[in-house]
């Protein structure tokens, strides 16, 4: 059995936080936020703007940081919609 890739590992943690809702978890707070999924959608917009600005300024470390934030919040959104990485992978495979 191959080792899980980092996206699989992060998604597993997100799914665990969704189920267990630890009080000190940022991820869990997204699932229980009073704004519901809008909290995640707002974060995606915010992170996208930050990525664009980092790219404009050619700040490589910041580009990687903001891109990771976008991927993380996108994975949370997939989980909120009861989707998983197989859904994402299938769509990407259809596009290649």
PDB file of N, CA and C in Angstrom:
ATOM      1  N   UNK A   1       0.848  -1.187   0.000  1.00  0.00           N
ATOM      2  CA  UNK A   1       0.000   0.000   0.000  1.00  0.00           C
ATOM      3  C   UNK A   1       0.887   1.241   0.000  1.00  0.00           C
ATOM      4  N   UNK A   2       0.629   2.147  -0.906  1.00  0.00           N
ATOM      5  CA  UNK A   2       1.433   3.361  -1.015  1.00  0.00           C
ATOM      6  C   UNK A   2       1.117   4.300   0.142  1.00  0.00           C
ATOM      7  N   UNK A   3       2.127   5.077   0.492  1.00  0.00           N
ATOM      8  CA  UNK A   3       1.915   6.084   1.530  1.00  0.00           C
ATOM      9  C   UNK A   3       0.888   7.102   1.057  1.00  0.00           C
ATOM     10  N   UNK A   4       0.096   7.588   1.989  1.00  0.00           N
ATOM     11  CA  UNK A   4      -0.889   8.614   1.650  1.00  0.00           C
ATOM     12  C   UNK A   4      -0.163   9.892   1.252  1.00  0.00           C
ATOM     13  N   UNK A   5      -0.671  10.538   0.277  1.00  0.00           N
ATOM     14  CA  UNK A   5      -0.084  11.808  -0.140  1.00  0.00           C
ATOM     15  C   UNK A   5      -0.537  12.901   0.822  1.00  0.00           C
ATOM     16  N   UNK A   6       0.168  13.999   0.831  1.00  0.00           N
ATOM     17  CA  UNK A   6      -0.095  15.053   1.812  1.00  0.00           C
ATOM     18  C   UNK A   6      -1.529  15.571   1.718  1.00  0.00           C
ATOM     19  N   UNK A   7      -2.096  15.638   0.508  1.00  0.00           N
ATOM     20  CA  UNK A   7      -3.486  16.087   0.391  1.00  0.00           C
ATOM     21  C   UNK A   7      -4.430  15.101   1.066  1.00  0.00           C
ATOM     22  N   UNK A   8      -4.156  13.808   0.893  1.00  0.00           N
ATOM     23  CA  UNK A   8      -4.978  12.804   1.569  1.00  0.00           C
ATOM     24  C   UNK A   8      -4.879  12.960   3.078  1.00  0.00           C
ATOM     25  N   UNK A   9      -3.665  13.182   3.571  1.00  0.00           N
ATOM     26  CA  UNK A   9      -3.462  13.330   5.015  1.00  0.00           C
ATOM     27  C   UNK A   9      -4.181  14.554   5.556  1.00  0.00           C
ATOM     28  N   UNK A  10      -4.065  15.671   4.870  1.00  0.00           N
ATOM     29  CA  UNK A  10      -4.736  16.895   5.310  1.00  0.00           C
ATOM     30  C   UNK A  10      -6.252  16.696   5.270  1.00  0.00           C
ATOM     31  N   UNK A  11      -6.752  16.057   4.210  1.00  0.00           N
ATOM     32  CA  UNK A  11      -8.190  15.844   4.112  1.00  0.00           C
ATOM     33  C   UNK A  11      -8.686  14.930   5.229  1.00  0.00           C
ATOM     34  N   UNK A  12      -7.900  13.924   5.582  1.00  0.00           N
ATOM     35  CA  UNK A  12      -8.269  13.040   6.699  1.00  0.00           C
ATOM     36  C   UNK A  12      -8.386  13.824   8.001  1.00  0.00           C
ATOM     37  N   UNK A  13      -7.456  14.745   8.234  1.00  0.00           N
ATOM     38  CA  UNK A  13      -7.520  15.575   9.440  1.00  0.00           C
ATOM     39  C   UNK A  13      -8.771  16.451   9.404  1.00  0.00           C
ATOM     40  N   UNK A  14      -9.065  17.035   8.261  1.00  0.00           N
ATOM     41  CA  UNK A  14     -10.255  17.879   8.122  1.00  0.00           C
ATOM     42  C   UNK A  14     -11.507  17.062   8.425  1.00  0.00           C
ATOM     43  N   UNK A  15     -11.595  15.871   7.868  1.00  0.00           N
ATOM     44  CA  UNK A  15     -12.758  15.011   8.112  1.00  0.00           C
ATOM     45  C   UNK A  15     -12.866  14.637   9.593  1.00  0.00           C
ATOM     46  N   UNK A  16     -11.726  14.385  10.232  1.00  0.00           N
ATOM     47  CA  UNK A  16     -11.729  14.070  11.658  1.00  0.00           C
ATOM     48  C   UNK A  16     -12.220  15.255  12.473  1.00  0.00           C
ATOM     49  N   UNK A  17     -11.743  16.451  12.151  1.00  0.00           N
ATOM     50  CA  UNK A  17     -12.168  17.655  12.881  1.00  0.00           C
ATOM     51  C   UNK A  17     -13.656  17.907  12.676  1.00  0.00           C
ATOM     52  N   UNK A  18     -14.157  17.623  11.482  1.00  0.00           N
ATOM     53  CA  UNK A  18     -15.583  17.772  11.187  1.00  0.00           C
ATOM     54  C   UNK A  18     -16.410  16.851  12.082  1.00  0.00           C
ATOM     55  N   UNK A  19     -15.900  15.655  12.300  1.00  0.00           N
ATOM     56  CA  UNK A  19     -16.633  14.672  13.097  1.00  0.00           C
ATOM     57  C   UNK A  19     -16.500  14.917  14.596  1.00  0.00           C
ATOM     58  N   UNK A  20     -15.281  15.234  15.060  1.00  0.00           N
ATOM     59  CA  UNK A  20     -15.036  15.325  16.506  1.00  0.00           C
ATOM     60  C   UNK A  20     -15.187  16.729  17.067  1.00  0.00           C
ATOM     61  N   UNK A  21     -15.057  17.752  16.224  1.00  0.00           N
ATOM     62  CA  UNK A  21     -15.207  19.162  16.607  1.00  0.00           C
ATOM     63  C   UNK A  21     -14.450  19.541  17.887  1.00  0.00           C
ATOM     64  N   UNK A  22     -13.123  19.323  17.911  1.00  0.00           N
ATOM     65  CA  UNK A  22     -12.371  19.753  19.098  1.00  0.00           C
ATOM     66  C   UNK A  22     -12.486  21.269  19.277  1.00  0.00           C
ATOM     67  N   UNK A  23     -12.611  21.706  20.518  1.00  0.00           N
ATOM     68  CA  UNK A  23     -12.822  23.130  20.814  1.00  0.00           C
ATOM     69  C   UNK A  23     -11.666  24.017  20.373  1.00  0.00           C
ATOM     70  N   UNK A  24     -10.444  23.489  20.402  1.00  0.00           N
ATOM     71  CA  UNK A  24      -9.273  24.312  20.102  1.00  0.00           C
ATOM     72  C   UNK A  24      -8.820  24.185  18.641  1.00  0.00           C
ATOM     73  N   UNK A  25      -9.692  23.724  17.774  1.00  0.00           N
ATOM     74  CA  UNK A  25      -9.336  23.489  16.377  1.00  0.00           C
ATOM     75  C   UNK A  25      -9.906  24.567  15.462  1.00  0.00           C
ATOM     76  N   UNK A  26      -9.014  25.206  14.691  1.00  0.00           N
ATOM     77  CA  UNK A  26      -9.462  26.186  13.700  1.00  0.00           C
ATOM     78  C   UNK A  26     -10.369  25.512  12.680  1.00  0.00           C
ATOM     79  N   UNK A  27      -9.992  24.326  12.251  1.00  0.00           N
ATOM     80  CA  UNK A  27     -10.789  23.599  11.265  1.00  0.00           C
ATOM     81  C   UNK A  27     -12.191  23.343  11.796  1.00  0.00           C
ATOM     82  N   UNK A  28     -12.294  22.852  13.022  1.00  0.00           N
ATOM     83  CA  UNK A  28     -13.608  22.602  13.619  1.00  0.00           C
ATOM     84  C   UNK A  28     -14.418  23.891  13.693  1.00  0.00           C
ATOM     85  N   UNK A  29     -13.754  25.012  13.973  1.00  0.00           N
ATOM     86  CA  UNK A  29     -14.475  26.283  14.079  1.00  0.00           C
ATOM     87  C   UNK A  29     -15.105  26.686  12.742  1.00  0.00           C
ATOM     88  N   UNK A  30     -14.505  26.266  11.635  1.00  0.00           N
ATOM     89  CA  UNK A  30     -15.094  26.560  10.330  1.00  0.00           C
ATOM     90  C   UNK A  30     -16.397  25.792  10.120  1.00  0.00           C
ATOM     91  N   UNK A  31     -16.463  24.579  10.672  1.00  0.00           N
ATOM     92  CA  UNK A  31     -17.669  23.773  10.534  1.00  0.00           C
ATOM     93  C   UNK A  31     -18.798  24.255  11.437  1.00  0.00           C
ATOM     94  N   UNK A  32     -18.463  24.973  12.495  1.00  0.00           N
ATOM     95  CA  UNK A  32     -19.480  25.426  13.445  1.00  0.00           C
ATOM     96  C   UNK A  32     -19.688  26.938  13.405  1.00  0.00           C
ATOM     97  N   UNK A  33     -19.030  27.617  12.486  1.00  0.00           N
ATOM     98  CA  UNK A  33     -19.104  29.081  12.405  1.00  0.00           C
ATOM     99  C   UNK A  33     -20.537  29.532  12.162  1.00  0.00           C
ATOM    100  N   UNK A  34     -20.908  30.630  12.794  1.00  0.00           N
ATOM    101  CA  UNK A  34     -22.277  31.148  12.656  1.00  0.00           C
ATOM    102  C   UNK A  34     -22.620  31.519  11.217  1.00  0.00           C
ATOM    103  N   UNK A  35     -21.610  31.840  10.410  1.00  0.00           N
ATOM    104  CA  UNK A  35     -21.851  32.173   9.007  1.00  0.00           C
ATOM    105  C   UNK A  35     -21.973  30.923   8.134  1.00  0.00           C
ATOM    106  N   UNK A  36     -21.756  29.769   8.724  1.00  0.00           N
ATOM    107  CA  UNK A  36     -21.809  28.527   7.957  1.00  0.00           C
ATOM    108  C   UNK A  36     -20.731  28.499   6.893  1.00  0.00           C
ATOM    109  N   UNK A  37     -21.071  27.961   5.734  1.00  0.00           N
ATOM    110  CA  UNK A  37     -20.063  27.836   4.676  1.00  0.00           C
ATOM    111  C   UNK A  37     -19.584  29.191   4.163  1.00  0.00           C
ATOM    112  N   UNK A  38     -20.343  30.253   4.395  1.00  0.00           N
ATOM    113  CA  UNK A  38     -19.894  31.581   3.966  1.00  0.00           C
ATOM    114  C   UNK A  38     -18.557  31.956   4.606  1.00  0.00           C
ATOM    115  N   UNK A  39     -18.296  31.459   5.809  1.00  0.00           N
ATOM    116  CA  UNK A  39     -17.009  31.741   6.457  1.00  0.00           C
ATOM    117  C   UNK A  39     -15.866  31.182   5.615  1.00  0.00           C
ATOM    118  N   UNK A  40     -16.040  29.982   5.089  1.00  0.00           N
ATOM    119  CA  UNK A  40     -15.004  29.371   4.253  1.00  0.00           C
ATOM    120  C   UNK A  40     -14.923  30.079   2.906  1.00  0.00           C
ATOM    121  N   UNK A  41     -16.054  30.420   2.348  1.00  0.00           N
ATOM    122  CA  UNK A  41     -16.056  31.125   1.071  1.00  0.00           C
ATOM    123  C   UNK A  41     -15.350  32.474   1.185  1.00  0.00           C
ATOM    124  N   UNK A  42     -15.586  33.181   2.283  1.00  0.00           N
ATOM    125  CA  UNK A  42     -14.899  34.453   2.512  1.00  0.00           C
ATOM    126  C   UNK A  42     -13.396  34.244   2.642  1.00  0.00           C
ATOM    127  N   UNK A  43     -12.994  33.185   3.362  1.00  0.00           N
ATOM    128  CA  UNK A  43     -11.564  32.895   3.514  1.00  0.00           C
ATOM    129  C   UNK A  43     -10.937  32.576   2.161  1.00  0.00           C
ATOM    130  N   UNK A  44     -11.632  31.838   1.326  1.00  0.00           N
ATOM    131  CA  UNK A  44     -11.105  31.536  -0.010  1.00  0.00           C
ATOM    132  C   UNK A  44     -10.886  32.815  -0.808  1.00  0.00           C
ATOM    133  N   UNK A  45     -11.841  33.726  -0.745  1.00  0.00           N
ATOM    134  CA  UNK A  45     -11.690  34.999  -1.444  1.00  0.00           C
ATOM    135  C   UNK A  45     -10.524  35.809  -0.905  1.00  0.00           C
ATOM    136  N   UNK A  46     -10.410  35.847   0.409  1.00  0.00           N
ATOM    137  CA  UNK A  46      -9.318  36.578   1.056  1.00  0.00           C
ATOM    138  C   UNK A  46      -7.963  35.984   0.659  1.00  0.00           C
ATOM    139  N   UNK A  47      -7.863  34.668   0.726  1.00  0.00           N
ATOM    140  CA  UNK A  47      -6.587  34.020   0.402  1.00  0.00           C
ATOM    141  C   UNK A  47      -6.244  34.181  -1.076  1.00  0.00           C
ATOM    142  N   UNK A  48      -7.258  34.163  -1.935  1.00  0.00           N
ATOM    143  CA  UNK A  48      -7.008  34.350  -3.360  1.00  0.00           C
ATOM    144  C   UNK A  48      -6.439  35.744  -3.627  1.00  0.00           C
ATOM    145  N   UNK A  49      -7.004  36.744  -2.974  1.00  0.00           N
ATOM    146  CA  UNK A  49      -6.485  38.105  -3.123  1.00  0.00           C
ATOM    147  C   UNK A  49      -5.036  38.178  -2.648  1.00  0.00           C
ATOM    148  N   UNK A  50      -4.744  37.545  -1.510  1.00  0.00           N
ATOM    149  CA  UNK A  50      -3.384  37.540  -0.987  1.00  0.00           C
ATOM    150  C   UNK A  50      -2.425  36.814  -1.930  1.00  0.00           C
ATOM    151  N   UNK A  51      -2.895  35.745  -2.585  1.00  0.00           N
ATOM    152  CA  UNK A  51      -2.062  35.039  -3.553  1.00  0.00           C
ATOM    153  C   UNK A  51      -1.753  35.922  -4.759  1.00  0.00           C
ATOM    154  N   UNK A  52      -2.762  36.609  -5.247  1.00  0.00           N
ATOM    155  CA  UNK A  52      -2.565  37.491  -6.396  1.00  0.00           C
ATOM    156  C   UNK A  52      -1.551  38.583  -6.061  1.00  0.00           C
ATOM    157  N   UNK A  53      -1.668  39.171  -4.875  1.00  0.00           N
ATOM    158  CA  UNK A  53      -0.723  40.220  -4.476  1.00  0.00           C
ATOM    159  C   UNK A  53       0.687  39.670  -4.317  1.00  0.00           C
ATOM    160  N   UNK A  54       0.818  38.481  -3.748  1.00  0.00           N
ATOM    161  CA  UNK A  54       2.140  37.866  -3.597  1.00  0.00           C
ATOM    162  C   UNK A  54       2.749  37.569  -4.959  1.00  0.00           C
ATOM    163  N   UNK A  55       1.930  37.106  -5.891  1.00  0.00           N
ATOM    164  CA  UNK A  55       2.423  36.815  -7.237  1.00  0.00           C
ATOM    165  C   UNK A  55       2.834  38.095  -7.953  1.00  0.00           C
ATOM    166  N   UNK A  56       2.041  39.134  -7.772  1.00  0.00           N
ATOM    167  CA  UNK A  56       2.348  40.428  -8.393  1.00  0.00           C
ATOM    168  C   UNK A  56       3.690  40.943  -7.916  1.00  0.00           C
ATOM    169  N   UNK A  57       3.987  40.723  -6.621  1.00  0.00           N
ATOM    170  CA  UNK A  57       5.249  41.186  -6.043  1.00  0.00           C
ATOM    171  C   UNK A  57       6.368  40.156  -6.165  1.00  0.00           C
ATOM    172  N   UNK A  58       6.080  39.025  -6.821  1.00  0.00           N
ATOM    173  CA  UNK A  58       7.056  37.959  -7.046  1.00  0.00           C
ATOM    174  C   UNK A  58       7.691  37.460  -5.741  1.00  0.00           C
ATOM    175  N   UNK A  59       6.843  37.300  -4.719  1.00  0.00           N
ATOM    176  CA  UNK A  59       7.295  36.815  -3.416  1.00  0.00           C
ATOM    177  C   UNK A  59       7.056  35.315  -3.335  1.00  0.00           C
ATOM    178  N   UNK A  60       8.072  34.540  -3.730  1.00  0.00           N
ATOM    179  CA  UNK A  60       7.926  33.092  -3.887  1.00  0.00           C
ATOM    180  C   UNK A  60       7.448  32.396  -2.610  1.00  0.00           C
ATOM    181  N   UNK A  61       8.034  32.714  -1.473  1.00  0.00           N
ATOM    182  CA  UNK A  61       7.617  32.061  -0.231  1.00  0.00           C
ATOM    183  C   UNK A  61       6.168  32.390   0.099  1.00  0.00           C
ATOM    184  N   UNK A  62       5.787  33.626  -0.114  1.00  0.00           N
ATOM    185  CA  UNK A  62       4.414  34.047   0.169  1.00  0.00           C
ATOM    186  C   UNK A  62       3.437  33.411  -0.824  1.00  0.00           C
ATOM    187  N   UNK A  63       3.857  33.244  -2.067  1.00  0.00           N
ATOM    188  CA  UNK A  63       3.016  32.569  -3.059  1.00  0.00           C
ATOM    189  C   UNK A  63       2.706  31.148  -2.584  1.00  0.00           C
ATOM    190  N   UNK A  64       3.736  30.423  -2.153  1.00  0.00           N
ATOM    191  CA  UNK A  64       3.539  29.049  -1.669  1.00  0.00           C
ATOM    192  C   UNK A  64       2.624  29.036  -0.444  1.00  0.00           C
ATOM    193  N   UNK A  65       2.831  29.982   0.467  1.00  0.00           N
ATOM    194  CA  UNK A  65       2.027  30.052   1.687  1.00  0.00           C
ATOM    195  C   UNK A  65       0.556  30.293   1.367  1.00  0.00           C
ATOM    196  N   UNK A  66       0.293  31.264   0.516  1.00  0.00           N
ATOM    197  CA  UNK A  66      -1.095  31.609   0.182  1.00  0.00           C
ATOM    198  C   UNK A  66      -1.748  30.513  -0.652  1.00  0.00           C
ATOM    199  N   UNK A  67      -0.992  29.882  -1.541  1.00  0.00           N
ATOM    200  CA  UNK A  67      -1.535  28.773  -2.326  1.00  0.00           C
ATOM    201  C   UNK A  67      -1.931  27.625  -1.402  1.00  0.00           C
ATOM    202  N   UNK A  68      -1.115  27.349  -0.392  1.00  0.00           N
ATOM    203  CA  UNK A  68      -1.443  26.297   0.574  1.00  0.00           C
ATOM    204  C   UNK A  68      -2.708  26.661   1.348  1.00  0.00           C
ATOM    205  N   UNK A  69      -2.860  27.941   1.718  1.00  0.00           N
ATOM    206  CA  UNK A  69      -4.078  28.379   2.405  1.00  0.00           C
ATOM    207  C   UNK A  69      -5.313  28.146   1.535  1.00  0.00           C
ATOM    208  N   UNK A  70      -5.190  28.419   0.234  1.00  0.00           N
ATOM    209  CA  UNK A  70      -6.306  28.216  -0.684  1.00  0.00           C
ATOM    210  C   UNK A  70      -6.659  26.736  -0.774  1.00  0.00           C
ATOM    211  N   UNK A  71      -5.654  25.888  -0.921  1.00  0.00           N
ATOM    212  CA  UNK A  71      -5.909  24.448  -1.020  1.00  0.00           C
ATOM    213  C   UNK A  71      -6.566  23.938   0.255  1.00  0.00           C
ATOM    214  N   UNK A  72      -6.057  24.366   1.420  1.00  0.00           N
ATOM    215  CA  UNK A  72      -6.643  23.941   2.697  1.00  0.00           C
ATOM    216  C   UNK A  72      -8.124  24.335   2.769  1.00  0.00           C
ATOM    217  N   UNK A  73      -8.435  25.591   2.501  1.00  0.00           N
ATOM    218  CA  UNK A  73      -9.824  26.049   2.610  1.00  0.00           C
ATOM    219  C   UNK A  73     -10.706  25.397   1.541  1.00  0.00           C
ATOM    220  N   UNK A  74     -10.142  25.092   0.375  1.00  0.00           N
ATOM    221  CA  UNK A  74     -10.887  24.375  -0.649  1.00  0.00           C
ATOM    222  C   UNK A  74     -11.233  22.966  -0.163  1.00  0.00           C
ATOM    223  N   UNK A  75     -10.287  22.313   0.517  1.00  0.00           N
ATOM    224  CA  UNK A  75     -10.553  20.977   1.058  1.00  0.00           C
ATOM    225  C   UNK A  75     -11.629  21.021   2.136  1.00  0.00           C
ATOM    226  N   UNK A  76     -11.616  22.059   2.950  1.00  0.00           N
ATOM    227  CA  UNK A  76     -12.670  22.216   3.951  1.00  0.00           C
ATOM    228  C   UNK A  76     -14.021  22.371   3.249  1.00  0.00           C
ATOM    229  N   UNK A  77     -14.066  23.169   2.193  1.00  0.00           N
ATOM    230  CA  UNK A  77     -15.313  23.350   1.455  1.00  0.00           C
ATOM    231  C   UNK A  77     -15.795  22.036   0.856  1.00  0.00           C
ATOM    232  N   UNK A  78     -14.883  21.250   0.269  1.00  0.00           N
ATOM    233  CA  UNK A  78     -15.277  19.948  -0.263  1.00  0.00           C
ATOM    234  C   UNK A  78     -15.903  19.090   0.829  1.00  0.00           C
ATOM    235  N   UNK A  79     -15.278  19.086   2.006  1.00  0.00           N
ATOM    236  CA  UNK A  79     -15.799  18.308   3.122  1.00  0.00           C
ATOM    237  C   UNK A  79     -17.177  18.811   3.536  1.00  0.00           C
ATOM    238  N   UNK A  80     -17.357  20.118   3.572  1.00  0.00           N
ATOM    239  CA  UNK A  80     -18.653  20.694   3.932  1.00  0.00           C
ATOM    240  C   UNK A  80     -19.749  20.247   2.965  1.00  0.00           C
ATOM    241  N   UNK A  81     -19.367  20.059   1.725  1.00  0.00           N
ATOM    242  CA  UNK A  81     -20.327  19.669   0.685  1.00  0.00           C
ATOM    243  C   UNK A  81     -20.420  18.150   0.553  1.00  0.00           C
ATOM    244  N   UNK A  82     -19.846  17.442   1.528  1.00  0.00           N
ATOM    245  CA  UNK A  82     -19.834  15.972   1.523  1.00  0.00           C
ATOM    246  C   UNK A  82     -19.217  15.409   0.251  1.00  0.00           C
ATOM    247  N   UNK A  83     -18.162  16.069  -0.183  1.00  0.00           N
ATOM    248  CA  UNK A  83     -17.362  15.601  -1.312  1.00  0.00           C
ATOM    249  C   UNK A  83     -16.026  15.147  -0.757  1.00  0.00           C
ATOM    250  N   UNK A  84     -15.206  14.548  -1.611  1.00  0.00           N
ATOM    251  CA  UNK A  84     -13.885  14.147  -1.155  1.00  0.00           C
ATOM    252  C   UNK A  84     -12.869  14.303  -2.283  1.00  0.00           C
ATOM    253  N   UNK A  85     -11.667  13.851  -2.029  1.00  0.00           N
ATOM    254  CA  UNK A  85     -10.603  14.009  -3.015  1.00  0.00           C
ATOM    255  C   UNK A  85     -10.860  13.198  -4.273  1.00  0.00           C
ATOM    256  N   UNK A  86     -11.608  12.118  -4.171  1.00  0.00           N
ATOM    257  CA  UNK A  86     -11.938  11.337  -5.367  1.00  0.00           C
ATOM    258  C   UNK A  86     -12.748  12.191  -6.349  1.00  0.00           C
ATOM    259  N   UNK A  87     -13.634  13.026  -5.826  1.00  0.00           N
ATOM    260  CA  UNK A  87     -14.409  13.926  -6.687  1.00  0.00           C
ATOM    261  C   UNK A  87     -13.491  14.900  -7.412  1.00  0.00           C
ATOM    262  N   UNK A  88     -12.547  15.450  -6.681  1.00  0.00           N
ATOM    263  CA  UNK A  88     -11.599  16.397  -7.265  1.00  0.00           C
ATOM    264  C   UNK A  88     -10.697  15.712  -8.279  1.00  0.00           C
ATOM    265  N   UNK A  89     -10.161  14.560  -7.895  1.00  0.00           N
ATOM    266  CA  UNK A  89      -9.265  13.827  -8.796  1.00  0.00           C
ATOM    267  C   UNK A  89      -9.987  13.422 -10.084  1.00  0.00           C
ATOM    268  N   UNK A  90     -11.222  12.991  -9.973  1.00  0.00           N
ATOM    269  CA  UNK A  90     -11.997  12.585 -11.146  1.00  0.00           C
ATOM    270  C   UNK A  90     -12.165  13.752 -12.107  1.00  0.00           C
ATOM    271  N   UNK A  91     -12.494  14.909 -11.559  1.00  0.00           N
ATOM    272  CA  UNK A  91     -12.665  16.095 -12.413  1.00  0.00           C
ATOM    273  C   UNK A  91     -11.346  16.481 -13.082  1.00  0.00           C
ATOM    274  N   UNK A  92     -10.252  16.422 -12.340  1.00  0.00           N
ATOM    275  CA  UNK A  92      -8.951  16.759 -12.924  1.00  0.00           C
ATOM    276  C   UNK A  92      -8.536  15.748 -13.991  1.00  0.00           C
ATOM    277  N   UNK A  93      -8.824  14.472 -13.757  1.00  0.00           N
ATOM    278  CA  UNK A  93      -8.500  13.447 -14.756  1.00  0.00           C
ATOM    279  C   UNK A  93      -9.301  13.669 -16.028  1.00  0.00           C
ATOM    280  N   UNK A  94     -10.551  14.085 -15.885  1.00  0.00           N
ATOM    281  CA  UNK A  94     -11.375  14.363 -17.061  1.00  0.00           C
ATOM    282  C   UNK A  94     -10.829  15.523 -17.889  1.00  0.00           C
ATOM    283  N   UNK A  95     -10.069  16.380 -17.256  1.00  0.00           N
ATOM    284  CA  UNK A  95      -9.560  17.583 -17.928  1.00  0.00           C
ATOM    285  C   UNK A  95      -8.194  17.399 -18.578  1.00  0.00           C
ATOM    286  N   UNK A  96      -7.525  16.301 -18.308  1.00  0.00           N
ATOM    287  CA  UNK A  96      -6.176  16.207 -18.888  1.00  0.00           C
ATOM    288  C   UNK A  96      -6.177  15.690 -20.296  1.00  0.00           C
TER     289      UNK A  96
END
